[in-house]
Amino acid sequence: MGAPTASGTASPHQNGTATTSASWSVEVVYRGIFQKRLANRISRGVVLGARKEGKVGTAFARYGDSPERNGIPAKNFAVVATDEVQLESSLARYEPESVDVSIVVDDTMCKGVESWAWYGVQPINKLVVPGGSLVVTSDKQPDELLRAVKVKPYAYNLVVVPSPVHAGVFAPEGSASFAGLWVDNDDNTDFKCLVAVARVAPQILTLDSVLDIVRERTNDEARVEAARAIYDQIKIRHVEPGEGSTVDHEEYQKPGWTQMREGIVVEAMQVGTRNPLYKKWSTRTRRPLVNFDTCIKCTQCWLQCPDECFEVTPEGTYEVVYEACIGCSICEEVCPVPDCITMVNELAFDNNDNLYPMYASDPEGYRRFLQQHGIALHPELIDKAKKTPAVHQQPDYPSKKQKQPVVTGGEE
Amino acid sequence: MVIAVPPHTTSNAARPKKFEEEELLLTGSEAIAHALRLADVDIVGAYPIRPYDAVMQAVAAMIADGKMDCEYIVAEGEHSQFELVKHASAVGARSFVGSSGVGWFYAFEAIAVTAGLRLPVVANVGNRALDDPGAFGVEHNDALAVRDLGWLMTWVETGQEAFDAAVIAYKVAEDPRVMLPCAVSTDGAFLTHSQHLVKIPPREVVEQFLPKYDLGDRLFHPDNPITIAPQVDQDWLTEIRKQNDAAMRRAPDVIREAYREYYELTGRQREPFVEEYMTDDADYVLVGQGTIAMPGRVIVRRLREQGHKVGFARLKWFRPFPADEVVERLGRFKGVGIIDRDYSFGSPHHGGVLFTEFRAAFYDSPKRPAMINIIGGLGGREFTAADGQEMFNLLQQATAGELKTNVHWIGVRE
């Protein structure tokens, strides 16, 4: 929620142009809980900055996203208007029908987002208007992000808010989460995003208004100048219609009251099956890669995974079902073999296919693939690992459903 | 730049104030917390439930920051929460409490007794659908469930009104002629969690407006030997209830006075009971309470663009139900559509609560417009432009005598 910020009456920052009645919307797509403060500061910054120019506005989080869960995508909105009548169309709503600017504060969400508040995976740029902008905080180049972002039938802009790469425990070199997944780092991400809005949509708020906000919040001219410097560094990448990812995601059709069961009863998943619609993978910023050569079949990953994402391979080792994996990294924590399970940047992958088939058909290729992700192969461990007995057998591989594996040795 | 201010928004232009106000970007819940701060509330009974809990969070933050000085007690459940503020009120503390949905229901016993004891507790109900199934979206049945018990009840629309009404609530509730608890309802999500620009007057202005809470000789204190709520039987209860009835009958005038004074001070809240929008030459009027007025006015403007003479009336106080105002104001229209963001299963014509009350208000009136009921927005479902069109079509048809039924659910997936 954040402390309320005092804002004066209309300031000298009138933009001087005659304005017809209009309103504009900005959304912030963020990872729940971790980036909640960041998102709130950005959306409030939009409204309070625009207020300095005499506009009115409202800010709100997407109500259905709460209570937030760690990392599950959520949304925050700011709507700014020239007058109360224009603003009113955006009030008592859960989200705008479209946005002029969509700000994404974790680049792995470019692959699409699934949230509490809506059904199924939605493209990250779903609400962006023709000619609008998708602003992404990232250490990647626009082209790399566009491999993941869904195509649109019209042109829009992509802006990458540049970041230094944070080295450290949770954000090792080259990984996602520029803005810091864990707390509000106060690393100027919010100001940089506001500057980006001023750059692509000055009709919402101008750079001067943003700098006023920075000044008010920090009382630090050095940070004001740093924000001003970002303005010139921002590059706007024009995205053509049809440019981007063509991956489609199933849409859910809601039933009518005559089709629903009475007494607030819904079907549950049968044991051993996975929810066909709610996948959860969009929660992920990193995914685990398994070294099938060194796996000793201890079953800990399979056992400890909170979403039962591990399935048994024909060799009795374990592989990840990436459709279900939320990237919690418990498997990496519990695996006793060095570098057998390693969390790597999610953005490097285009799909959620299981990876054992790649290893089975081309083990050398798979080893090179692990090395490309900076994973040490530990060849000295392979011999011993291959001799370990399997605990489970998966008679039906590749299984179409998540099947309960058969325990080897029967009743023992 | 010209900023078009629609007629319902009271501007300060006609009434220059003698003081500066601070403008903040606040949720409706935070606005209430500011009102509590300026009203110098003595005690807040807290227990978390979405969506009202934004109020208790904001109050806690203010106390932690040293901006507000009051007792803040987190109970172990809503029943205790409401009990403790009732007792605090009995010993002379200006009290605040709040809840939502089934949390409000958990305190039902205390809620009934608070009114019975004539204690001017102010409560915020962050309207929320009743579980099961769990849904955090707005429905009005939580607050409405206590409508017979003697609580004053008001529904507010904007963050600004949430602030203003919370201050006014203390004035009215604590008035010696009234001495009844007051529930200020804020629509879940659309008001509790939506940030609006809100003007906050200086503390002295609120202090001037609100006299100190004075229970007089009902103050529960060792120096004042009284007993509160002894056990009674059939010999006593009728008279006790009659007193409560008399207090509620005195409330409308007290409310009018309070609003008049507040309007003089701030230029806001000119209308105590029914706020009208584009009704001057209207044939048809849609009626609702709470944030339904926002899409309501959007719908009215769209219909007006099509040439229809339609307006919107927002009911601000539900208890006491302003029957005289309602009959006088709405009687002049051909057709009235009452929008219920609630349900009342099995009621006459299976209508919603407001519909049933409006009809009752009009029963003796010679001028009775065609009146239909729109039930919608349940569980926090939004009202869309298409809904607005459908509502109006139904209202037109009903007015022309073309409809067989007068209660309609809109936006339902068949």
Tab-separated table of C-alpha atoms in Angstrom, chain A residues 21-192:
chain	number	residue	atom	x	y	z
A	21	SER	CA	-11.199	15.215	-23.186
A	22	ALA	CA	-9.280	11.954	-22.997
A	23	SER	CA	-8.006	9.251	-20.719
A	24	TRP	CA	-5.024	6.915	-20.810
A	25	SER	CA	-4.131	3.719	-19.026
A	26	VAL	CA	-0.894	2.193	-17.840
A	27	GLU	CA	-0.502	-1.287	-16.425
A	28	VAL	CA	2.344	-2.787	-14.447
A	29	VAL	CA	2.699	-6.551	-14.725
A	30	TYR	CA	4.761	-7.861	-11.870
A	31	ARG	CA	5.645	-10.928	-9.874
A	32	GLY	CA	3.338	-11.168	-6.900
A	33	ILE	CA	4.534	-10.282	-3.416
A	34	PHE	CA	8.167	-9.784	-4.402
A	35	GLN	CA	7.480	-6.826	-6.638
A	36	LYS	CA	4.305	-5.546	-5.035
A	37	ARG	CA	5.853	-2.382	-3.657
A	38	LEU	CA	7.624	-1.691	-6.920
A	39	ALA	CA	4.407	-1.992	-8.922
A	40	ASN	CA	2.502	0.181	-6.477
A	41	ARG	CA	5.166	2.902	-6.611
A	42	ILE	CA	5.101	2.927	-10.402
A	43	SER	CA	1.325	3.148	-10.774
A	44	ARG	CA	1.023	5.783	-8.073
A	45	GLY	CA	3.910	7.658	-9.671
A	46	VAL	CA	1.987	7.818	-12.942
A	47	VAL	CA	-1.096	9.301	-11.277
A	48	LEU	CA	0.774	11.715	-9.037
A	49	GLY	CA	3.047	12.820	-11.871
A	50	ALA	CA	0.099	13.446	-14.146
A	51	ARG	CA	-1.608	15.287	-11.319
A	52	LYS	CA	1.143	17.886	-11.455
A	53	GLU	CA	-0.068	18.633	-14.953
A	54	GLY	CA	-3.625	19.153	-13.787
A	55	LYS	CA	-4.916	15.720	-14.781
A	56	VAL	CA	-6.964	13.480	-12.531
A	57	GLY	CA	-6.389	9.806	-12.055
A	58	THR	CA	-6.887	6.576	-10.190
A	59	ALA	CA	-4.569	3.714	-9.321
A	60	PHE	CA	-5.498	0.221	-8.292
A	61	ALA	CA	-4.191	-3.305	-8.152
A	62	ARG	CA	-6.019	-6.025	-10.013
A	63	TYR	CA	-8.310	-7.128	-7.243
A	64	GLY	CA	-8.504	-10.770	-8.229
A	65	ASP	CA	-4.745	-11.159	-7.993
A	66	SER	CA	-4.827	-10.921	-4.266
A	67	PRO	CA	-3.992	-12.529	-1.957
A	68	GLU	CA	-0.756	-12.573	-3.857
A	69	ARG	CA	1.463	-15.631	-4.003
A	70	ASN	CA	5.235	-15.604	-4.432
A	71	GLY	CA	6.027	-14.952	-8.043
A	72	ILE	CA	2.564	-15.431	-9.499
A	73	PRO	CA	2.024	-12.689	-12.083
A	74	ALA	CA	-0.183	-9.845	-10.935
A	75	LYS	CA	-1.218	-6.472	-12.269
A	76	ASN	CA	-1.417	-2.883	-11.093
A	77	PHE	CA	-3.047	-0.068	-13.040
A	78	ALA	CA	-3.013	3.687	-13.359
A	79	VAL	CA	-5.660	5.553	-15.312
A	80	VAL	CA	-5.134	9.211	-16.026
A	81	ALA	CA	-7.694	11.576	-17.554
A	82	THR	CA	-8.192	15.192	-18.464
A	83	ASP	CA	-11.360	15.383	-16.368
A	84	GLU	CA	-13.550	13.480	-13.936
A	85	VAL	CA	-16.112	12.559	-16.572
A	86	GLN	CA	-13.476	10.840	-18.693
A	87	LEU	CA	-12.012	9.147	-15.654
A	88	GLU	CA	-15.375	7.794	-14.580
A	89	SER	CA	-15.485	5.193	-17.361
A	90	SER	CA	-12.453	3.554	-15.768
A	91	LEU	CA	-13.815	3.496	-12.226
A	92	ALA	CA	-15.518	0.511	-10.581
A	93	ARG	CA	-13.664	-1.739	-13.037
A	94	TYR	CA	-11.205	-4.540	-12.416
A	95	GLU	CA	-8.937	-3.713	-15.276
A	96	PRO	CA	-8.896	-1.362	-18.259
A	97	GLU	CA	-10.022	-2.753	-21.591
A	98	SER	CA	-6.742	-1.655	-23.095
A	99	VAL	CA	-3.613	0.165	-22.042
A	100	ASP	CA	-1.402	2.713	-23.697
A	101	VAL	CA	1.661	1.433	-21.879
A	102	SER	CA	2.283	-1.964	-20.352
A	103	ILE	CA	5.238	-2.099	-17.981
A	104	VAL	CA	6.681	-5.540	-17.291
A	105	VAL	CA	9.097	-5.615	-14.400
A	106	ASP	CA	10.358	-9.153	-14.862
A	107	ASP	CA	11.317	-10.154	-18.384
A	108	THR	CA	10.513	-13.851	-17.996
A	109	MET	CA	6.868	-12.826	-18.034
A	110	CYS	CA	7.238	-11.992	-21.719
A	111	LYS	CA	6.373	-15.615	-22.367
A	112	GLY	CA	2.864	-15.044	-21.124
A	113	VAL	CA	1.194	-14.782	-17.767
A	114	GLU	CA	-1.267	-16.855	-15.836
A	115	SER	CA	-2.647	-15.398	-12.678
A	116	TRP	CA	-5.252	-15.843	-9.999
A	117	ALA	CA	-7.327	-13.184	-11.629
A	118	TRP	CA	-7.880	-14.675	-15.020
A	119	TYR	CA	-8.136	-18.046	-16.677
A	120	GLY	CA	-5.324	-19.631	-18.632
A	121	VAL	CA	-2.194	-18.033	-20.016
A	122	GLN	CA	-2.554	-14.577	-21.494
A	123	PRO	CA	-0.033	-12.860	-23.780
A	124	ILE	CA	2.036	-10.271	-21.930
A	125	ASN	CA	0.979	-7.611	-24.421
A	126	LYS	CA	-2.700	-8.511	-24.413
A	127	LEU	CA	-3.992	-5.071	-23.471
A	128	VAL	CA	-1.550	-2.918	-25.450
A	129	VAL	CA	-3.319	-0.627	-27.934
A	130	PRO	CA	-2.205	-0.160	-31.543
A	131	GLY	CA	0.758	2.172	-31.403
A	132	GLY	CA	1.055	1.604	-27.665
A	133	SER	CA	4.146	0.430	-25.837
A	134	LEU	CA	5.397	-2.624	-24.015
A	135	VAL	CA	8.094	-1.551	-21.567
A	136	VAL	CA	10.198	-4.375	-20.167
A	137	THR	CA	12.903	-4.204	-17.531
A	138	SER	CA	15.614	-6.525	-18.778
A	139	ASP	CA	19.259	-7.103	-19.467
A	140	LYS	CA	18.297	-8.662	-22.812
A	141	GLN	CA	17.992	-7.091	-26.237
A	142	PRO	CA	14.550	-6.423	-27.747
A	143	ASP	CA	14.937	-9.143	-30.383
A	144	GLU	CA	15.512	-11.782	-27.755
A	145	LEU	CA	12.419	-10.716	-25.849
A	146	LEU	CA	10.353	-10.691	-29.041
A	147	ARG	CA	10.977	-14.404	-29.467
A	148	ALA	CA	8.746	-14.867	-26.439
A	149	VAL	CA	6.229	-12.038	-26.810
A	150	LYS	CA	3.027	-12.971	-28.630
A	151	VAL	CA	2.390	-11.507	-32.057
A	152	LYS	CA	-0.185	-8.802	-32.448
A	153	PRO	CA	-2.131	-7.973	-35.614
A	154	TYR	CA	-0.974	-4.374	-35.394
A	155	ALA	CA	2.180	-2.424	-34.732
A	156	TYR	CA	3.280	-1.341	-31.293
A	157	ASN	CA	6.527	-0.365	-29.580
A	158	LEU	CA	8.863	-2.358	-27.416
A	159	VAL	CA	11.086	-0.532	-24.977
A	160	VAL	CA	13.713	-2.234	-22.876
A	161	VAL	CA	14.558	-0.414	-19.670
A	162	PRO	CA	18.235	-1.258	-19.433
A	163	SER	CA	19.716	-2.790	-16.371
A	164	PRO	CA	23.067	-3.615	-14.998
A	165	VAL	CA	23.334	-7.317	-14.384
A	166	HIS	CA	23.012	-8.136	-10.693
A	167	ALA	CA	25.431	-10.768	-9.541
A	168	GLY	CA	24.507	-12.640	-6.408
A	169	VAL	CA	22.714	-15.571	-4.926
A	170	PHE	CA	19.289	-15.057	-6.405
A	171	ALA	CA	20.167	-13.270	-9.578
A	172	PRO	CA	23.377	-14.785	-10.888
A	173	GLU	CA	24.988	-13.240	-13.920
A	174	GLY	CA	22.803	-13.264	-16.983
A	175	SER	CA	19.624	-14.226	-15.211
A	176	ALA	CA	16.194	-12.657	-15.193
A	177	SER	CA	14.676	-10.260	-12.725
A	178	PHE	CA	16.426	-7.027	-13.318
A	179	ALA	CA	14.282	-5.338	-10.791
A	180	GLY	CA	15.177	-7.778	-8.059
A	181	LEU	CA	12.714	-10.450	-7.260
A	182	TRP	CA	13.069	-10.369	-3.542
A	183	VAL	CA	12.425	-6.943	-2.105
A	184	ASP	CA	12.029	-3.396	-3.216
A	185	ASN	CA	15.680	-2.794	-3.925
A	186	ASP	CA	15.216	0.959	-4.203
A	187	ASP	CA	17.512	0.724	-7.187
A	188	ASN	CA	15.603	3.328	-9.199
A	189	THR	CA	13.664	0.750	-11.186
A	190	ASP	CA	10.421	2.575	-10.432
A	191	PHE	CA	11.844	5.894	-11.619
A	192	LYS	CA	13.283	4.326	-14.744
